Coordinates of C-alpha atoms and ligand atoms in Angstrom, one line a residue:
M1 CA 0.0 0.0 0.0
Y2 CA 1.4 3.4 -1.1
D3 CA 0.9 6.6 0.9
L4 CA -0.2 8.3 -2.3
V5 CA -0.8 7.2 -5.9
F6 CA -1.2 9.6 -8.9
R7 CA -3.3 7.8 -11.5
S8 CA -3.0 8.3 -15.3
A9 CA -0.6 11.3 -15.3
R10 CA 1.9 12.1 -18.0
I11 CA 5.0 11.5 -16.0
V12 CA 8.2 13.2 -17.0
T13 CA 11.0 10.8 -16.1
P14 CA 14.7 11.5 -17.2
D15 CA 14.5 9.6 -20.5
R16 CA 10.8 9.5 -21.5
V17 CA 7.3 10.7 -20.8
I18 CA 5.3 7.9 -19.4
L19 CA 1.5 7.8 -19.3
G20 CA 0.8 5.9 -16.0
D21 CA 0.9 6.0 -12.2
L22 CA 3.3 7.1 -9.6
G23 CA 3.4 5.8 -6.1
I24 CA 4.9 7.6 -3.0
L25 CA 5.9 5.8 0.2
D26 CA 7.6 7.4 3.2
G27 CA 8.4 10.6 1.4
L28 CA 10.1 8.8 -1.5
I29 CA 9.1 8.0 -5.0
A30 CA 8.5 4.2 -4.7
A31 CA 7.3 3.2 -8.2
V32 CA 6.4 4.6 -11.6
G33 CA 4.5 2.6 -14.1
P34 CA 1.1 1.4 -15.3
G35 CA -1.5 -0.2 -13.0
L36 CA 0.2 0.4 -9.6
G37 CA -1.4 -1.0 -6.5
P38 CA -3.6 1.0 -4.1
G39 CA -2.7 4.1 -2.2
R40 CA -4.1 5.4 1.1
E41 CA -4.7 8.5 -0.9
E42 CA -5.2 8.6 -4.7
I43 CA -5.2 11.5 -7.1
E44 CA -6.8 11.1 -10.6
A45 CA -4.3 13.0 -12.7
S46 CA -5.4 12.4 -16.3
G47 CA -4.7 15.4 -18.6
R48 CA -2.1 16.7 -16.2
I49 CA 1.7 16.5 -16.2
L50 CA 3.9 15.3 -13.3
F51 CA 7.3 17.0 -13.3
P52 CA 10.1 16.6 -10.8
G53 CA 10.0 19.6 -8.3
I54 CA 11.7 22.5 -9.9
I55 CA 15.2 23.5 -8.6
D56 CA 16.0 27.2 -9.0
A57 CA 19.8 27.1 -8.8
H58 CA 20.3 30.9 -8.6
V59 CA 18.4 33.0 -6.1
H60 CA 19.4 35.8 -3.7
L61 CA 17.1 35.9 -0.7
G62 CA 17.3 39.1 1.2
V63 CA 20.5 40.7 -0.1
P64 CA 21.7 44.2 0.5
I65 CA 22.5 45.9 -2.9
R66 CA 23.3 49.7 -3.2
G67 CA 21.6 50.6 0.1
A68 CA 18.4 48.6 -0.4
E69 CA 17.6 45.1 0.6
S70 CA 15.9 42.7 -1.8
V71 CA 12.3 42.2 -0.6
D72 CA 12.1 38.4 -0.7
G73 CA 13.8 36.9 2.3
V74 CA 13.8 33.2 3.0
R75 CA 10.1 33.2 4.0
E76 CA 8.8 35.3 1.2
G77 CA 11.0 33.9 -1.5
S78 CA 10.3 30.3 -0.6
R79 CA 6.6 31.0 -0.5
A80 CA 6.7 32.5 -4.0
A81 CA 8.8 29.5 -5.1
V82 CA 6.4 26.8 -4.0
F83 CA 3.5 28.5 -5.8
G84 CA 5.6 28.3 -9.0
G85 CA 6.4 24.5 -8.5
V86 CA 9.9 25.1 -7.1
T87 CA 10.7 22.7 -4.3
T88 CA 14.4 23.5 -3.9
L89 CA 16.2 26.9 -4.0
I90 CA 19.9 27.4 -4.2
D91 CA 20.6 30.7 -2.4
F92 CA 23.9 32.5 -2.0
T93 CA 25.7 33.4 1.2
V94 CA 26.7 37.0 1.6
Q95 CA 30.2 37.3 2.8
N96 CA 30.7 40.4 5.0
K97 CA 34.1 42.1 5.1
G98 CA 36.1 40.4 7.8
E99 CA 33.7 37.4 8.0
S100 CA 35.2 34.1 7.2
L101 CA 33.8 31.9 4.4
V102 CA 32.6 29.3 6.9
E103 CA 31.1 31.9 9.2
S104 CA 29.1 33.5 6.4
F105 CA 27.9 30.0 5.3
E106 CA 26.8 29.1 8.8
R107 CA 25.0 32.4 9.3
R108 CA 23.1 31.9 6.1
R109 CA 22.3 28.3 6.9
A110 CA 21.0 29.3 10.4
G111 CA 18.6 31.7 8.7
I112 CA 16.9 28.9 6.8
E113 CA 15.9 27.0 10.0
G114 CA 12.2 27.3 10.6
A115 CA 11.7 29.9 7.9
S116 CA 11.4 28.2 4.5
Y117 CA 8.5 26.6 2.7
C118 CA 10.8 24.6 0.4
D119 CA 14.2 23.0 0.7
I120 CA 17.3 25.3 0.3
A121 CA 20.9 24.6 -0.6
L122 CA 23.6 27.2 -0.5
H123 CA 26.4 28.4 -2.8
A124 CA 29.2 30.2 -1.0
N125 CA 30.0 33.7 -2.2
F126 CA 33.8 34.3 -2.1
T127 CA 34.2 38.1 -2.1
D128 CA 36.7 38.7 0.7
F129 CA 40.0 37.5 -0.6
N130 CA 42.6 36.5 1.9
E131 CA 44.6 33.4 2.9
G132 CA 42.2 32.4 5.7
N133 CA 39.2 32.3 3.3
L134 CA 41.2 30.4 0.7
A135 CA 42.1 27.9 3.3
E136 CA 38.4 27.5 4.3
I137 CA 37.3 26.5 0.8
P138 CA 37.6 22.7 1.5
E139 CA 35.7 23.2 4.8
V140 CA 32.8 25.1 3.3
L141 CA 32.5 22.4 0.6
A142 CA 32.6 19.7 3.2
R143 CA 29.7 21.5 5.0
G144 CA 27.6 21.2 1.9
A145 CA 28.2 24.3 -0.2
A146 CA 26.9 23.6 -3.7
G147 CA 29.3 25.9 -5.5
I148 CA 31.9 28.6 -4.8
K149 CA 30.9 31.8 -6.4
I150 CA 33.1 34.7 -7.5
F151 CA 32.4 38.1 -9.2
M152 CA 34.5 39.7 -11.9
A153 CA 32.5 42.9 -11.4
Y154 CA 31.2 45.1 -8.5
R155 CA 34.6 46.6 -7.4
R156 CA 32.8 49.5 -5.6
A157 CA 30.9 47.0 -3.5
G158 CA 34.2 45.3 -2.6
M159 CA 33.2 42.0 -4.4
Q160 CA 35.4 42.0 -7.5
L161 CA 38.3 39.6 -7.7
S162 CA 41.5 40.2 -9.8
D163 CA 42.8 37.6 -12.2
V164 CA 45.5 36.4 -9.7
E165 CA 42.9 36.2 -7.0
I166 CA 40.6 34.2 -9.3
L167 CA 43.5 31.8 -10.1
N168 CA 44.1 31.2 -6.4
V169 CA 40.4 30.6 -5.7
A170 CA 40.0 28.3 -8.7
Q171 CA 43.1 26.3 -7.8
R172 CA 41.7 25.7 -4.2
V173 CA 38.2 24.9 -5.5
S174 CA 39.7 22.4 -8.0
R175 CA 41.8 20.7 -5.4
A176 CA 38.8 20.4 -3.1
G177 CA 36.7 18.8 -5.8
G178 CA 34.3 21.8 -6.0
L179 CA 32.8 23.9 -8.8
L180 CA 33.6 27.5 -9.5
M181 CA 30.6 29.7 -10.3
V182 CA 31.3 33.0 -12.0
H183 CA 29.6 36.3 -12.6
A184 CA 31.4 37.1 -15.8
E185 CA 31.4 40.8 -16.6
N186 CA 34.6 42.9 -16.9
G187 CA 33.8 45.2 -14.0
D188 CA 36.6 47.7 -14.6
A189 CA 35.4 48.2 -18.2
A190 CA 31.8 48.6 -17.0
D191 CA 32.8 51.1 -14.3
F192 CA 34.9 53.1 -16.8
L193 CA 32.0 53.3 -19.2
A194 CA 29.5 54.1 -16.5
E195 CA 31.7 57.0 -15.2
G196 CA 32.1 58.4 -18.7
L197 CA 28.3 58.3 -19.2
A198 CA 27.7 59.9 -15.9
E199 CA 30.2 62.7 -16.7
E200 CA 28.2 63.3 -19.9
G201 CA 25.2 63.9 -17.7
R202 CA 23.5 60.6 -18.4
R203 CA 21.3 59.4 -15.5
D204 CA 18.8 57.2 -17.4
A205 CA 18.2 53.5 -17.3
A206 CA 19.5 53.0 -20.8
A207 CA 22.9 54.2 -19.7
H208 CA 23.1 51.2 -17.5
A209 CA 22.9 48.8 -20.5
E210 CA 25.3 51.0 -22.5
S211 CA 27.8 50.8 -19.7
R212 CA 27.7 47.0 -19.7
P213 CA 27.7 46.0 -23.4
D214 CA 27.9 42.4 -24.5
L215 CA 31.7 42.8 -25.2
I216 CA 32.4 43.0 -21.5
E217 CA 30.5 39.7 -21.0
A218 CA 32.3 38.0 -23.8
E219 CA 35.8 39.2 -22.6
A220 CA 35.1 38.1 -19.1
V221 CA 33.8 34.7 -20.3
F222 CA 37.0 34.1 -22.3
R223 CA 39.3 35.3 -19.5
V224 CA 37.7 33.3 -16.7
A225 CA 37.5 30.2 -18.9
T226 CA 41.2 30.6 -19.5
L227 CA 42.0 31.1 -15.8
A228 CA 39.9 28.1 -14.8
R229 CA 41.6 26.0 -17.4
I230 CA 45.0 27.1 -16.1
A231 CA 43.9 26.1 -12.6
K232 CA 42.2 22.9 -13.9
C233 CA 39.0 24.0 -12.2
P234 CA 35.4 23.0 -13.3
L235 CA 33.5 26.2 -14.3
Y236 CA 29.9 27.2 -14.2
L237 CA 28.9 30.6 -15.8
V238 CA 25.9 32.2 -14.2
H239 CA 23.3 34.3 -16.0
L240 CA 24.7 34.3 -19.6
S241 CA 22.9 37.1 -21.3
S242 CA 24.3 37.8 -24.8
A243 CA 24.8 36.2 -28.2
R244 CA 28.4 37.4 -28.1
G245 CA 29.0 35.6 -24.8
L246 CA 27.4 32.5 -26.3
E247 CA 29.6 32.6 -29.4
T248 CA 32.7 32.8 -27.1
I249 CA 31.5 29.7 -25.3
R250 CA 31.0 27.9 -28.6
R251 CA 34.6 28.7 -29.6
L252 CA 35.9 27.6 -26.2
R253 CA 33.9 24.3 -26.4
A254 CA 35.1 23.7 -29.9
D255 CA 38.6 23.8 -28.5
D256 CA 37.7 21.2 -25.8
W257 CA 37.1 23.7 -22.9
D258 CA 34.5 22.2 -20.6
I259 CA 32.1 24.9 -19.4
L260 CA 28.7 24.7 -17.7
V261 CA 26.3 27.5 -18.6
E262 CA 23.2 29.0 -17.1
T263 CA 20.8 31.6 -18.5
C264 CA 17.8 33.2 -17.0
P265 CA 14.2 34.0 -18.1
Q266 CA 14.9 37.7 -18.2
Y267 CA 17.5 37.2 -21.0
L268 CA 15.1 34.9 -22.9
L269 CA 11.8 36.8 -22.5
L270 CA 12.6 40.4 -21.9
D271 CA 14.7 42.8 -23.9
S272 CA 16.5 46.2 -23.5
S273 CA 13.6 48.2 -25.0
R274 CA 12.3 48.2 -21.4
Y275 CA 15.0 50.7 -20.5
A276 CA 13.4 53.3 -22.7
E277 CA 10.1 53.0 -20.8
P278 CA 9.3 55.6 -18.0
D279 CA 9.8 52.8 -15.4
G280 CA 12.9 51.5 -17.1
Q281 CA 15.0 51.7 -13.9
R282 CA 13.0 48.9 -12.5
Y283 CA 14.5 46.5 -15.0
L284 CA 18.1 47.2 -14.0
A285 CA 20.0 44.1 -13.5
S286 CA 23.6 43.0 -14.2
P287 CA 24.1 41.8 -16.8
P288 CA 21.5 44.1 -18.4
L289 CA 18.6 43.1 -20.6
R290 CA 19.8 42.7 -24.2
A291 CA 18.5 43.1 -27.7
K292 CA 15.7 40.9 -28.9
N293 CA 18.0 39.0 -31.1
D294 CA 20.2 38.0 -28.2
G295 CA 17.2 36.4 -26.5
L296 CA 16.4 34.5 -29.7
R297 CA 19.9 33.2 -30.0
L298 CA 20.0 32.1 -26.4
L299 CA 16.7 30.4 -26.8
D300 CA 18.1 28.4 -29.7
A301 CA 21.0 27.4 -27.5
V302 CA 18.5 26.3 -24.7
L303 CA 16.7 24.1 -27.3
G304 CA 20.0 22.8 -28.7
D305 CA 21.2 21.6 -25.3
E306 CA 24.1 24.1 -25.3
I307 CA 22.8 25.7 -22.0
E308 CA 22.6 23.4 -19.0
V309 CA 20.5 25.3 -16.6
V310 CA 17.7 28.0 -16.6
A311 CA 17.6 29.7 -13.2
T312 CA 16.2 33.1 -12.2
D313 CA 18.8 35.2 -10.4
H314 CA 15.8 36.1 -8.3
C315 CA 16.5 39.4 -6.6
P316 CA 13.4 41.6 -6.5
F317 CA 13.3 45.1 -5.1
S318 CA 10.3 47.2 -4.3
R319 CA 9.1 49.9 -6.7
A320 CA 10.0 52.5 -4.0
A321 CA 13.6 51.2 -3.8
K322 CA 14.0 51.1 -7.6
D323 CA 12.3 54.5 -8.2
A324 CA 14.0 56.4 -5.4
A325 CA 17.4 56.1 -7.0
E326 CA 18.7 59.3 -8.5
D327 CA 20.5 57.8 -11.5
F328 CA 21.4 54.5 -13.0
L329 CA 24.5 54.2 -10.8
S330 CA 22.5 54.0 -7.6
V331 CA 19.5 51.7 -8.7
P332 CA 19.7 48.4 -6.8
N333 CA 20.3 45.7 -9.4
G334 CA 18.1 42.7 -9.7
I335 CA 14.8 41.3 -11.0
G336 CA 12.4 38.8 -9.4
G337 CA 11.1 35.7 -11.1
V338 CA 11.1 32.6 -9.0
E339 CA 7.3 32.0 -9.1
T340 CA 7.0 32.5 -12.9
L341 CA 10.2 30.6 -13.9
F342 CA 8.5 27.3 -14.7
P343 CA 5.2 28.6 -16.1
L344 CA 6.9 31.1 -18.4
M345 CA 9.4 28.6 -19.7
F346 CA 6.7 26.0 -20.1
T347 CA 4.7 28.5 -22.1
R348 CA 7.6 29.7 -24.3
L349 CA 8.9 26.2 -25.2
T350 CA 5.6 24.5 -25.7
N351 CA 4.4 27.4 -27.9
L352 CA 7.6 27.0 -30.0
A353 CA 6.9 23.2 -30.3
E354 CA 3.4 23.8 -31.5
G355 CA 4.6 26.4 -34.0
G356 CA 6.9 23.7 -35.4
L357 CA 9.9 25.8 -34.3
A358 CA 11.1 23.4 -31.6
P359 CA 11.2 19.6 -31.1
K360 CA 7.9 17.8 -30.5
H361 CA 5.9 18.2 -27.3
N362 CA 7.3 15.3 -25.2
T363 CA 10.8 16.3 -26.1
I364 CA 10.1 19.7 -24.7
L365 CA 8.7 18.3 -21.5
L366 CA 11.9 16.3 -21.1
R367 CA 14.0 19.4 -21.8
L368 CA 12.1 21.5 -19.3
A369 CA 12.7 18.9 -16.6
R370 CA 16.4 18.6 -17.5
L371 CA 17.0 22.4 -17.5
M372 CA 15.2 23.2 -14.3
A373 CA 15.6 20.0 -12.2
E374 CA 17.8 17.2 -13.4
N375 CA 20.8 19.3 -14.5
P376 CA 20.9 21.6 -11.5
A377 CA 20.6 18.6 -9.2
R378 CA 23.4 16.7 -10.9
I379 CA 25.7 19.7 -11.3
F380 CA 25.3 20.9 -7.7
G381 CA 25.4 17.5 -6.0
L382 CA 21.7 17.2 -5.1
A383 CA 21.1 14.1 -7.2
P384 CA 20.0 11.3 -6.9
R385 CA 18.0 12.6 -3.9
K386 CA 16.5 15.4 -6.0
G387 CA 15.9 16.5 -9.5
A388 CA 14.3 13.5 -11.2
I389 CA 11.3 11.2 -11.1
V390 CA 13.1 7.9 -10.4
S391 CA 12.5 5.3 -7.7
G392 CA 14.2 6.1 -4.5
A393 CA 14.3 9.9 -5.0
E394 CA 12.6 12.3 -2.6
A395 CA 9.1 12.8 -3.7
D396 CA 9.4 16.5 -4.7
L397 CA 6.8 16.8 -7.4
L398 CA 5.0 19.4 -9.5
L399 CA 1.5 18.5 -10.9
Y400 CA 0.9 20.9 -13.8
D401 CA -2.3 21.4 -15.6
P402 CA -1.5 22.5 -19.2
A403 CA -5.0 23.7 -20.1
P404 CA -5.7 27.0 -18.4
H405 CA -4.6 30.3 -20.0
R406 CA -3.9 33.4 -17.9
E407 CA -1.6 36.4 -17.6
V408 CA 1.1 37.2 -15.1
R409 CA -0.3 39.8 -12.6
A410 CA 1.9 41.0 -9.8
E411 CA -1.1 41.0 -7.4
D412 CA -1.6 37.3 -7.9
L413 CA 2.0 36.4 -7.0
H414 CA 3.1 35.3 -3.5
G415 CA 6.4 37.1 -3.0
A416 CA 6.8 40.5 -1.3
A417 CA 7.4 42.6 -4.4
D418 CA 4.8 45.2 -5.4
W419 CA 5.5 44.9 -9.1
D420 CA 6.6 42.2 -11.5
A421 CA 8.9 42.4 -14.6
Y422 CA 6.7 39.9 -16.5
E423 CA 3.4 41.7 -15.9
G424 CA 0.9 40.9 -18.6
M425 CA 2.8 38.0 -20.2
A426 CA 0.7 35.1 -21.3
I427 CA 1.0 31.9 -19.3
R428 CA -0.2 28.5 -20.5
G429 CA -1.1 26.1 -17.7
A430 CA -1.2 26.3 -14.0
V431 CA 0.5 24.7 -11.0
E432 CA -2.2 22.4 -9.6
G433 CA -0.2 20.8 -6.8
V434 CA 3.3 20.7 -5.2
W435 CA 4.7 18.0 -3.0
L436 CA 7.8 18.3 -0.9
R437 CA 9.3 15.0 0.2
G438 CA 5.8 13.4 -0.1
K439 CA 3.9 16.2 1.7
R440 CA 1.5 18.3 -0.2
I441 CA 2.4 21.9 0.2
V442 CA 0.4 23.6 -2.5
E443 CA -3.1 22.9 -3.8
G444 CA -4.1 25.4 -6.4
E445 CA -4.3 28.7 -4.6
A446 CA -4.0 27.2 -1.2
L447 CA -0.8 27.0 0.7
L448 CA -0.9 23.8 2.7
G449 CA 2.8 23.8 3.8
K450 CA 4.3 26.0 6.5
A451 CA 7.5 27.9 7.0
G452 CA 9.7 25.3 8.5
D453 CA 8.7 22.5 6.1
G454 CA 11.8 23.3 4.1
R455 CA 15.2 22.0 5.2
F456 CA 18.8 22.9 4.4
V457 CA 20.1 20.5 1.8
E458 CA 23.7 19.6 1.9
A459 CA 25.2 19.4 -1.6
L460 CA 27.3 16.3 -2.1
P461 CA 29.3 17.0 -5.3
G462 CA 30.7 14.1 -7.2
K463 CA 28.4 11.6 -5.5
A464 CA 25.6 11.8 -8.2
Ligands
LIG1 O1 21.5 42.3 -11.0 C1 21.7 41.3 -10.4 N1 21.9 40.2 -11.1 N2 21.6 41.2 -9.1 C2 21.9 40.1 -8.3 C3 23.4 39.9 -8.1 C4 24.0 39.2 -9.2 O2 24.9 39.8 -9.8 O3 23.7 38.1 -9.5
LIG2 ZN1 25.6 38.1 -10.9
LIG3 ZN1 22.9 36.4 -9.0

């Protein structure tokens, strides 16, 4: 007898979509197949799709940026996440000056306790370069950090590392069996351009994008890939935004460089025309939104399996915080998106499939699961516990009804932001139910879970 059986669902397993049943026992997926035995509870799921719970591998929960704090802390961000079918978030530590790598990790980890609606793993930001922090890299990985993240930009915020610092971090990460995650923008070039624009009297949002052209992404991609190769360190590039950056990656891969790549919905679905709007400052993020063509090229790469992960870089600020800034240099950078990640990607990719512009429907379902569950779980050491519908995995599940049509409306979302970058965009389908380790936490519009259901998840790289 199973605890719960889904009947007649389209079940997205790693290698095929099965029309059949799924049984849960003791919080784990116990069996998948046709005609399973009885469950204490049964859900008739014909016409609906069962995906593995979504893993958003790049979120910032409650971070200070340019004098403001992003509005979704652990509680708000995880609440928004579960309504979007996300059952695991990977957040970033914030390393204060003088705080050790392990201290910053433990402080962030303590903040998850009792506060989250979904499971949370952590990447460790390495922003305070010194011998002590270098020496702590193996320890923070042993404590379950999913990745070690560095920045090639944000010198004014004290976060940017130099090339020799990157080499040192990469070498330690490599020796400890970890993964180096990189925000790849040439920060000095961006600061140089921004200062020039400010001197010309530019204050507007478009100046932000002009100060961070695709060239500075492509240069940083090439440079950090080179540094990582010298240090023999596995590399994961966060938030790839441009066709020029993508071309650089293609050339590196053609020369046998191994690189894992993430992009985000804002670079696939939004474009830089937003900066010309009266509320353009709200869309400030780094990297900036790009031209429409960049998004189309990145989408091709997503469909062509050249991009491993789609994650959000969720970092929403209130309208007041965005609008209060005097000029583009002082707007807090970041856009929210955790709740709409899966529905918007489902909509975009299934629409392309129906228009004959992408592989057939079932292939798209497999691709969605791979990009937003299997790959992040495997890359960040959460598999085989999470990320796939296979026997023995934790029963983190998303039941999706593909039939409804609606639009994104900020007032319907469950985070703390008072606006949304995707307002008015069409969504196909709806999250009907979400299960976390076998417990139902969302039923349509009802939140059944509570803050504290979510646990810290230790990453175990190399054990997948
Ligand atoms: O603008 C952004 N992306 N804000 C969050 C911090 C980062 O660089 O990922
Ligand atoms: Zn970044
Ligand atoms: Zn980020």
